[in-house]
mmCIF file of C-alpha atoms in Angstrom:
data_model
loop_
_atom_site.group_PDB
_atom_site.id
_atom_site.type_symbol
_atom_site.label_atom_id
_atom_site.label_comp_id
_atom_site.label_asym_id
_atom_site.label_seq_id
_atom_site.Cartn_x
_atom_site.Cartn_y
_atom_site.Cartn_z
ATOM 1 C CA MET Q 1 -10.212 -34.261 -1.971
ATOM 2 C CA THR Q 2 -9.632 -31.063 -0.049
ATOM 3 C CA ASN Q 3 -9.972 -27.406 -0.990
ATOM 4 C CA GLU Q 4 -6.639 -26.533 0.555
ATOM 5 C CA THR Q 5 -3.962 -25.347 -1.791
ATOM 6 C CA SER Q 6 -0.366 -26.379 -1.284
ATOM 7 C CA THR Q 7 2.149 -23.606 -0.912
ATOM 8 C CA ALA Q 8 4.151 -25.271 -3.663
ATOM 9 C CA ASP Q 9 1.333 -24.486 -6.098
ATOM 10 C CA LEU Q 10 1.413 -20.765 -5.368
ATOM 11 C CA PRO Q 11 3.291 -18.562 -7.853
ATOM 12 C CA THR Q 12 6.689 -17.440 -6.680
ATOM 13 C CA PRO Q 13 6.814 -13.656 -6.305
ATOM 14 C CA VAL Q 14 9.198 -11.976 -8.693
ATOM 15 C CA ARG Q 15 12.019 -10.269 -6.903
ATOM 16 C CA SER Q 16 13.458 -7.119 -8.338
ATOM 17 C CA ARG Q 17 17.133 -6.435 -8.194
ATOM 18 C CA ASP Q 18 18.298 -4.974 -4.900
ATOM 19 C CA GLY Q 19 19.367 -1.654 -6.425
ATOM 20 C CA ALA Q 20 16.213 -1.315 -8.479
ATOM 21 C CA GLY Q 21 14.061 -2.322 -5.508
ATOM 22 C CA LEU Q 22 15.607 0.340 -3.309
ATOM 23 C CA LEU Q 23 15.116 3.002 -5.983
ATOM 24 C CA LEU Q 24 11.528 1.877 -6.539
ATOM 25 C CA ARG Q 25 10.848 2.546 -2.861
ATOM 26 C CA ILE Q 26 12.124 6.116 -3.263
ATOM 27 C CA VAL Q 27 10.807 7.013 -6.732
ATOM 28 C CA PRO Q 28 7.061 6.600 -7.464
ATOM 29 C CA PRO Q 29 6.374 3.525 -9.664
ATOM 30 C CA GLY Q 30 4.921 5.639 -12.474
ATOM 31 C CA LEU Q 31 8.237 7.445 -12.877
ATOM 32 C CA TYR Q 32 10.664 4.520 -12.762
ATOM 33 C CA ALA Q 33 10.342 0.887 -13.862
ATOM 34 C CA GLY Q 34 13.963 -0.194 -13.440
ATOM 35 C CA ARG Q 35 14.453 -0.848 -17.167
ATOM 36 C CA ALA Q 36 16.615 2.033 -18.318
ATOM 37 C CA HIS Q 37 18.855 -0.463 -20.150
ATOM 38 C CA VAL Q 38 16.109 -0.827 -22.781
ATOM 39 C CA LEU Q 39 16.769 2.774 -23.884
ATOM 40 C CA VAL Q 40 20.481 1.975 -24.155
ATOM 41 C CA GLU Q 41 19.708 -1.048 -26.326
ATOM 42 C CA ARG Q 42 17.476 1.050 -28.563
ATOM 43 C CA SER Q 43 20.154 3.714 -29.014
ATOM 44 C CA TYR Q 44 22.690 1.029 -29.900
ATOM 45 C CA LEU Q 45 20.430 -0.503 -32.543
ATOM 46 C CA VAL Q 46 19.753 2.914 -34.078
ATOM 47 C CA SER Q 47 23.460 3.857 -34.065
ATOM 48 C CA ARG Q 48 24.407 0.697 -35.936
ATOM 49 C CA ARG Q 49 22.757 2.201 -39.014
ATOM 50 C CA GLY Q 50 24.574 5.523 -38.652
ATOM 51 C CA TRP Q 51 27.859 4.333 -37.190
ATOM 52 C CA MET Q 52 29.897 6.806 -39.237
ATOM 53 C CA SER Q 53 28.278 9.788 -37.507
ATOM 54 C CA VAL Q 54 29.295 8.286 -34.160
ATOM 55 C CA PHE Q 55 32.780 7.287 -35.256
ATOM 56 C CA SER Q 56 33.543 10.664 -36.856
ATOM 57 C CA GLY Q 57 33.474 12.421 -33.474
ATOM 58 C CA PHE Q 58 36.756 10.720 -32.602
ATOM 59 C CA PHE Q 59 38.720 12.648 -35.234
ATOM 60 C CA GLU Q 60 38.140 16.218 -34.001
ATOM 61 C CA PRO Q 61 40.461 16.004 -30.951
ATOM 62 C CA LEU Q 62 42.903 13.944 -33.000
ATOM 63 C CA PHE Q 63 43.215 16.727 -35.581
ATOM 64 C CA PHE Q 64 43.704 19.283 -32.807
ATOM 65 C CA LEU Q 65 46.456 17.131 -31.328
ATOM 66 C CA PHE Q 66 48.332 16.891 -34.611
ATOM 67 C CA SER Q 67 47.873 20.530 -35.627
ATOM 68 C CA LEU Q 68 48.531 22.176 -32.262
ATOM 69 C CA GLY Q 69 50.259 19.580 -30.132
ATOM 70 C CA TYR Q 70 52.861 18.820 -32.757
ATOM 71 C CA GLY Q 71 52.560 21.786 -35.111
ATOM 72 C CA LEU Q 72 52.549 24.593 -32.539
ATOM 73 C CA GLY Q 73 54.648 22.349 -30.298
ATOM 74 C CA GLN Q 74 57.584 22.961 -32.606
ATOM 75 C CA LEU Q 75 57.473 26.629 -31.586
ATOM 76 C CA VAL Q 76 56.457 26.175 -27.933
ATOM 77 C CA THR Q 77 58.843 23.615 -26.521
ATOM 78 C CA THR Q 78 57.668 23.275 -22.898
ATOM 79 C CA VAL Q 79 54.738 24.497 -20.791
ATOM 80 C CA ASP Q 80 54.186 24.509 -17.037
ATOM 81 C CA GLY Q 81 52.388 21.281 -16.189
ATOM 82 C CA PRO Q 82 51.233 19.761 -12.866
ATOM 83 C CA GLY Q 83 54.762 18.812 -11.795
ATOM 84 C CA GLY Q 84 56.824 21.310 -13.744
ATOM 85 C CA PRO Q 85 57.680 21.988 -17.407
ATOM 86 C CA VAL Q 86 56.378 19.351 -19.847
ATOM 87 C CA PRO Q 87 56.470 19.119 -23.658
ATOM 88 C CA TYR Q 88 53.606 20.980 -25.268
ATOM 89 C CA ALA Q 89 52.074 17.827 -26.783
ATOM 90 C CA VAL Q 90 52.030 16.195 -23.320
ATOM 91 C CA PHE Q 91 50.318 19.326 -21.966
ATOM 92 C CA VAL Q 92 47.643 19.504 -24.685
ATOM 93 C CA ALA Q 93 46.792 15.797 -25.079
ATOM 94 C CA PRO Q 94 45.052 15.277 -21.677
ATOM 95 C CA ALA Q 95 43.024 18.441 -22.234
ATOM 96 C CA LEU Q 96 41.836 17.161 -25.608
ATOM 97 C CA LEU Q 97 41.012 13.850 -23.934
ATOM 98 C CA ALA Q 98 38.732 15.654 -21.476
ATOM 99 C CA ALA Q 99 37.244 17.752 -24.289
ATOM 100 C CA SER Q 100 36.456 14.629 -26.336
ATOM 101 C CA ALA Q 101 34.539 13.159 -23.383
ATOM 102 C CA MET Q 102 32.642 16.445 -23.015
ATOM 103 C CA ASN Q 103 31.793 16.845 -26.701
ATOM 104 C CA GLY Q 104 30.755 13.229 -27.207
ATOM 105 C CA ALA Q 105 28.334 13.428 -24.295
ATOM 106 C CA VAL Q 106 26.984 16.972 -24.696
ATOM 107 C CA PHE Q 107 26.009 16.812 -28.349
ATOM 108 C CA GLU Q 108 24.416 13.378 -27.970
ATOM 109 C CA ALA Q 109 22.478 14.570 -24.922
ATOM 110 C CA THR Q 110 21.243 17.826 -26.449
ATOM 111 C CA PHE Q 111 20.655 17.558 -30.201
ATOM 112 C CA ASN Q 112 19.562 13.916 -30.296
ATOM 113 C CA LEU Q 113 17.426 14.128 -27.176
ATOM 114 C CA PHE Q 114 15.679 17.249 -28.462
ATOM 115 C CA PHE Q 115 14.913 15.558 -31.800
ATOM 116 C CA LYS Q 116 13.524 12.447 -30.087
ATOM 117 C CA PHE Q 117 11.458 14.549 -27.730
ATOM 118 C CA LYS Q 118 10.174 17.287 -30.035
ATOM 119 C CA TYR Q 119 9.879 15.732 -33.499
ATOM 120 C CA ALA Q 120 10.221 11.937 -33.476
ATOM 121 C CA LYS Q 121 7.970 11.689 -30.383
ATOM 122 C CA THR Q 122 10.083 8.746 -29.253
ATOM 123 C CA TYR Q 123 9.476 9.363 -25.577
ATOM 124 C CA ASP Q 124 5.699 9.520 -26.026
ATOM 125 C CA ALA Q 125 5.919 5.974 -27.348
ATOM 126 C CA VAL Q 126 8.250 4.972 -24.517
ATOM 127 C CA LEU Q 127 5.831 6.261 -21.903
ATOM 128 C CA ALA Q 128 3.097 4.075 -23.418
ATOM 129 C CA THR Q 129 5.096 1.155 -21.980
ATOM 130 C CA PRO Q 130 5.803 0.563 -18.265
ATOM 131 C CA LEU Q 131 8.903 2.798 -18.532
ATOM 132 C CA GLY Q 132 8.830 6.240 -16.913
ATOM 133 C CA PRO Q 133 10.694 9.566 -17.163
ATOM 134 C CA VAL Q 134 13.447 8.414 -14.784
ATOM 135 C CA ASP Q 135 14.100 5.403 -17.045
ATOM 136 C CA ILE Q 136 14.406 7.793 -19.992
ATOM 137 C CA ALA Q 137 16.813 10.094 -18.154
ATOM 138 C CA LEU Q 138 19.010 7.246 -16.894
ATOM 139 C CA GLY Q 139 18.945 5.376 -20.204
ATOM 140 C CA GLU Q 140 19.869 8.394 -22.312
ATOM 141 C CA ALA Q 141 22.580 9.434 -19.848
ATOM 142 C CA ALA Q 142 24.039 5.924 -19.959
ATOM 143 C CA TRP Q 143 24.147 5.959 -23.762
ATOM 144 C CA CYS Q 144 25.848 9.369 -23.753
ATOM 145 C CA LEU Q 145 28.345 7.954 -21.256
ATOM 146 C CA ILE Q 146 29.071 5.038 -23.600
ATOM 147 C CA ARG Q 147 29.566 7.349 -26.569
ATOM 148 C CA GLY Q 148 31.844 9.698 -24.648
ATOM 149 C CA GLY Q 149 33.727 6.677 -23.300
ATOM 150 C CA LEU Q 150 34.332 5.333 -26.818
ATOM 151 C CA TYR Q 151 35.856 8.642 -27.894
ATOM 152 C CA SER Q 152 38.004 8.746 -24.781
ATOM 153 C CA ALA Q 153 39.218 5.152 -25.134
ATOM 154 C CA GLY Q 154 40.233 5.749 -28.753
ATOM 155 C CA PHE Q 155 42.060 8.950 -27.891
ATOM 156 C CA LEU Q 156 43.844 7.268 -24.958
ATOM 157 C CA ALA Q 157 45.089 4.611 -27.354
ATOM 158 C CA VAL Q 158 46.486 7.346 -29.621
ATOM 159 C CA MET Q 159 48.184 9.029 -26.657
ATOM 160 C CA LEU Q 160 49.745 5.734 -25.627
ATOM 161 C CA GLY Q 161 50.950 5.071 -29.165
ATOM 162 C CA PHE Q 162 52.641 8.489 -29.382
ATOM 163 C CA GLY Q 163 54.259 8.183 -25.958
ATOM 164 C CA LEU Q 164 52.221 10.970 -24.349
ATOM 165 C CA ILE Q 165 51.432 8.983 -21.183
ATOM 166 C CA ASP Q 166 54.079 8.994 -18.465
ATOM 167 C CA SER Q 167 52.422 7.238 -15.523
ATOM 168 C CA PRO Q 168 50.520 4.064 -14.585
ATOM 169 C CA TRP Q 169 47.933 6.388 -13.040
ATOM 170 C CA ALA Q 170 46.684 6.780 -16.610
ATOM 171 C CA LEU Q 171 44.820 3.480 -16.124
ATOM 172 C CA LEU Q 172 42.284 5.537 -14.174
ATOM 173 C CA ALA Q 173 41.912 8.072 -16.978
ATOM 174 C CA LEU Q 174 39.216 6.059 -18.765
ATOM 175 C CA PRO Q 175 36.981 5.695 -15.664
ATOM 176 C CA ALA Q 176 37.532 9.405 -15.044
ATOM 177 C CA CYS Q 177 36.451 10.162 -18.615
ATOM 178 C CA LEU Q 178 33.295 8.105 -18.089
ATOM 179 C CA LEU Q 179 32.458 10.169 -15.021
ATOM 180 C CA VAL Q 180 33.097 13.398 -16.947
ATOM 181 C CA ALA Q 181 30.933 12.181 -19.840
ATOM 182 C CA LEU Q 182 28.118 11.218 -17.473
ATOM 183 C CA ALA Q 183 28.181 14.619 -15.778
ATOM 184 C CA PHE Q 184 28.119 16.579 -19.040
ATOM 185 C CA ALA Q 185 25.446 14.275 -20.476
ATOM 186 C CA ALA Q 186 23.190 14.766 -17.458
ATOM 187 C CA VAL Q 187 23.503 18.559 -17.598
ATOM 188 C CA GLY Q 188 23.068 18.512 -21.377
ATOM 189 C CA MET Q 189 19.865 16.520 -21.062
ATOM 190 C CA ALA Q 190 18.520 18.908 -18.456
ATOM 191 C CA ALA Q 191 19.367 21.870 -20.716
ATOM 192 C CA ALA Q 192 17.717 20.220 -23.743
ATOM 193 C CA THR Q 193 14.387 20.057 -21.922
ATOM 194 C CA PHE Q 194 14.357 23.873 -21.817
ATOM 195 C CA MET Q 195 15.038 24.259 -25.559
ATOM 196 C CA ARG Q 196 12.127 25.606 -27.606
ATOM 197 C CA SER Q 197 13.519 25.321 -31.146
ATOM 198 C CA TRP Q 198 16.711 24.533 -33.031
ATOM 199 C CA HIS Q 199 17.710 28.197 -32.751
ATOM 200 C CA ASP Q 200 18.210 27.727 -29.023
ATOM 201 C CA PHE Q 201 21.047 25.319 -29.715
ATOM 202 C CA ASP Q 202 23.255 28.287 -30.537
ATOM 203 C CA LEU Q 203 23.371 28.635 -26.751
ATOM 204 C CA VAL Q 204 24.925 25.164 -26.518
ATOM 205 C CA GLN Q 205 27.752 26.263 -28.789
ATOM 206 C CA LEU Q 206 27.995 29.500 -26.839
ATOM 207 C CA ALA Q 207 28.667 27.455 -23.701
ATOM 208 C CA VAL Q 208 30.832 24.667 -25.131
ATOM 209 C CA MET Q 209 33.184 26.769 -27.252
ATOM 210 C CA PRO Q 210 34.413 29.096 -24.464
ATOM 211 C CA LEU Q 211 34.877 26.058 -22.218
ATOM 212 C CA PHE Q 212 37.007 24.431 -24.887
ATOM 213 C CA LEU Q 213 39.114 27.525 -25.532
ATOM 214 C CA PHE Q 214 39.571 28.976 -22.039
ATOM 215 C CA SER Q 215 39.637 26.018 -19.621
ATOM 216 C CA THR Q 216 43.469 25.728 -19.856
ATOM 217 C CA THR Q 217 43.144 23.472 -22.890
ATOM 218 C CA PHE Q 218 45.989 25.082 -24.825
ATOM 219 C CA TYR Q 219 47.813 27.214 -22.235
ATOM 220 C CA PRO Q 220 48.253 27.225 -18.458
ATOM 221 C CA LEU Q 221 46.047 29.063 -15.996
ATOM 222 C CA SER Q 222 48.848 31.483 -15.110
ATOM 223 C CA VAL Q 223 48.455 33.407 -18.394
ATOM 224 C CA TYR Q 224 45.068 34.790 -17.264
ATOM 225 C CA PRO Q 225 44.565 37.810 -15.003
ATOM 226 C CA GLY Q 226 43.630 37.003 -11.407
ATOM 227 C CA TRP Q 227 39.874 37.604 -11.703
ATOM 228 C CA LEU Q 228 39.611 35.391 -14.793
ATOM 229 C CA GLN Q 229 41.574 32.615 -13.102
ATOM 230 C CA ALA Q 230 38.922 32.524 -10.382
ATOM 231 C CA VAL Q 231 36.184 32.177 -13.037
ATOM 232 C CA VAL Q 232 38.028 29.436 -14.907
ATOM 233 C CA ARG Q 233 38.517 27.401 -11.724
ATOM 234 C CA TRP Q 234 34.747 27.063 -11.392
ATOM 235 C CA THR Q 235 34.180 25.737 -14.925
ATOM 236 C CA PRO Q 236 33.571 21.984 -15.331
ATOM 237 C CA LEU Q 237 35.999 21.403 -18.197
ATOM 238 C CA TYR Q 238 38.815 22.932 -16.140
ATOM 239 C CA HIS Q 239 38.248 20.306 -13.445
ATOM 240 C CA ALA Q 240 38.168 17.578 -16.098
ATOM 241 C CA ILE Q 241 41.416 18.780 -17.658
ATOM 242 C CA GLU Q 242 43.194 19.066 -14.321
ATOM 243 C CA LEU Q 243 42.086 15.545 -13.432
ATOM 244 C CA MET Q 244 43.302 14.124 -16.756
ATOM 245 C CA ARG Q 245 46.618 15.959 -16.621
ATOM 246 C CA GLY Q 246 47.290 14.682 -13.139
ATOM 247 C CA LEU Q 247 46.507 11.087 -14.101
ATOM 248 C CA THR Q 248 48.491 11.027 -17.356
ATOM 249 C CA THR Q 249 51.565 12.752 -15.908
ATOM 250 C CA GLY Q 250 51.518 10.938 -12.552
ATOM 251 C CA TYR Q 251 51.067 13.998 -10.317
ATOM 252 C CA VAL Q 252 47.963 12.897 -8.425
ATOM 253 C CA GLY Q 253 47.095 14.560 -5.130
ATOM 254 C CA TRP Q 254 44.120 14.886 -2.837
ATOM 255 C CA GLY Q 255 42.774 17.565 -5.129
ATOM 256 C CA ALA Q 256 41.785 14.808 -7.567
ATOM 257 C CA LEU Q 257 39.062 13.755 -5.121
ATOM 258 C CA GLY Q 258 37.678 17.275 -5.284
ATOM 259 C CA HIS Q 259 37.443 17.014 -9.069
ATOM 260 C CA VAL Q 260 35.670 13.648 -8.773
ATOM 261 C CA ALA Q 261 33.203 15.042 -6.229
ATOM 262 C CA TYR Q 262 32.515 18.010 -8.527
ATOM 263 C CA PHE Q 263 31.420 15.714 -11.348
ATOM 264 C CA ALA Q 264 29.485 13.361 -9.076
ATOM 265 C CA VAL Q 265 27.359 16.285 -7.854
ATOM 266 C CA MET Q 266 27.050 17.634 -11.398
ATOM 267 C CA ALA Q 267 25.794 14.247 -12.685
ATOM 268 C CA LEU Q 268 23.311 13.828 -9.831
ATOM 269 C CA VAL Q 269 21.830 17.308 -10.239
ATOM 270 C CA GLY Q 270 21.611 16.910 -14.021
ATOM 271 C CA VAL Q 271 19.792 13.559 -13.872
ATOM 272 C CA VAL Q 272 17.334 14.795 -11.245
ATOM 273 C CA VAL Q 273 16.502 17.977 -13.194
ATOM 274 C CA ALA Q 274 16.239 16.090 -16.513
ATOM 275 C CA ALA Q 275 13.930 13.449 -15.016
ATOM 276 C CA ARG Q 276 11.649 16.053 -13.432
ATOM 277 C CA ARG Q 277 11.499 18.163 -16.573
ATOM 278 C CA LEU Q 278 10.776 15.151 -18.799
ATOM 279 C CA GLY Q 279 8.086 14.031 -16.390
ATOM 280 C CA LYS Q 280 6.493 17.470 -16.396
ATOM 281 C CA LEU Q 281 6.634 17.863 -20.176
ATOM 282 C CA LEU Q 282 5.570 14.343 -21.122
ATOM 283 C CA LEU Q 283 3.027 13.513 -18.446
ATOM 284 C CA THR Q 284 1.065 16.783 -18.459
#
């Protein structure tokens, strides 16, 4: 009998997924465990009990479409769209689609994250496990993306049913909405980490409401004076609306890549800031 051990008896090292392994080499192990999907699963299980609060967010843009797109559309017949005059309902519907992706992501990422962080102490319990702040940021952003995507998918189905989609390019509208939702969710999460009390959430409304009203949602950019047009062009919802209008009407140019890049950078910056802030607040 020998003391040598066969290599077959040695435990096989556990390999992490390629993407997770690469990220683990960049991010310190205490900040990221590669299990952000656990936060998504938790959010899903919690939302099953309050599904009506999630489902109700779909109706807001739908009511706007009926009241303005068809109500006001009886008075305003056509509006200048990406390729020329279009019916008012066709002009408004893509903007409401972009707004639904924004609202679904922003309010999930701000109000709910603040409650979990400040009062429920959910993330303190999460950090008692191998998960880290980066897992929290990625998991919450992914859930916000799913919620914004559900709103967008439902609204796209309504647009298709009412004949408000004129191009096969609209197949890309849902992936575009997911990117928009992810970007707004990431920035919303980063903003929520700076909130001190519920009173600070008035600032969220102060940011979201002007975006909704002035980002060419209900009228074209040409109605604004020159200086205000320059301001509007820098706002995120304007880029989302322009992207959706181009896809649903079929007028897609190279500018669409600029809109996509805008939201990719916005999502990256938001996730990085949210992860660092959560790490600073929860680990110190």
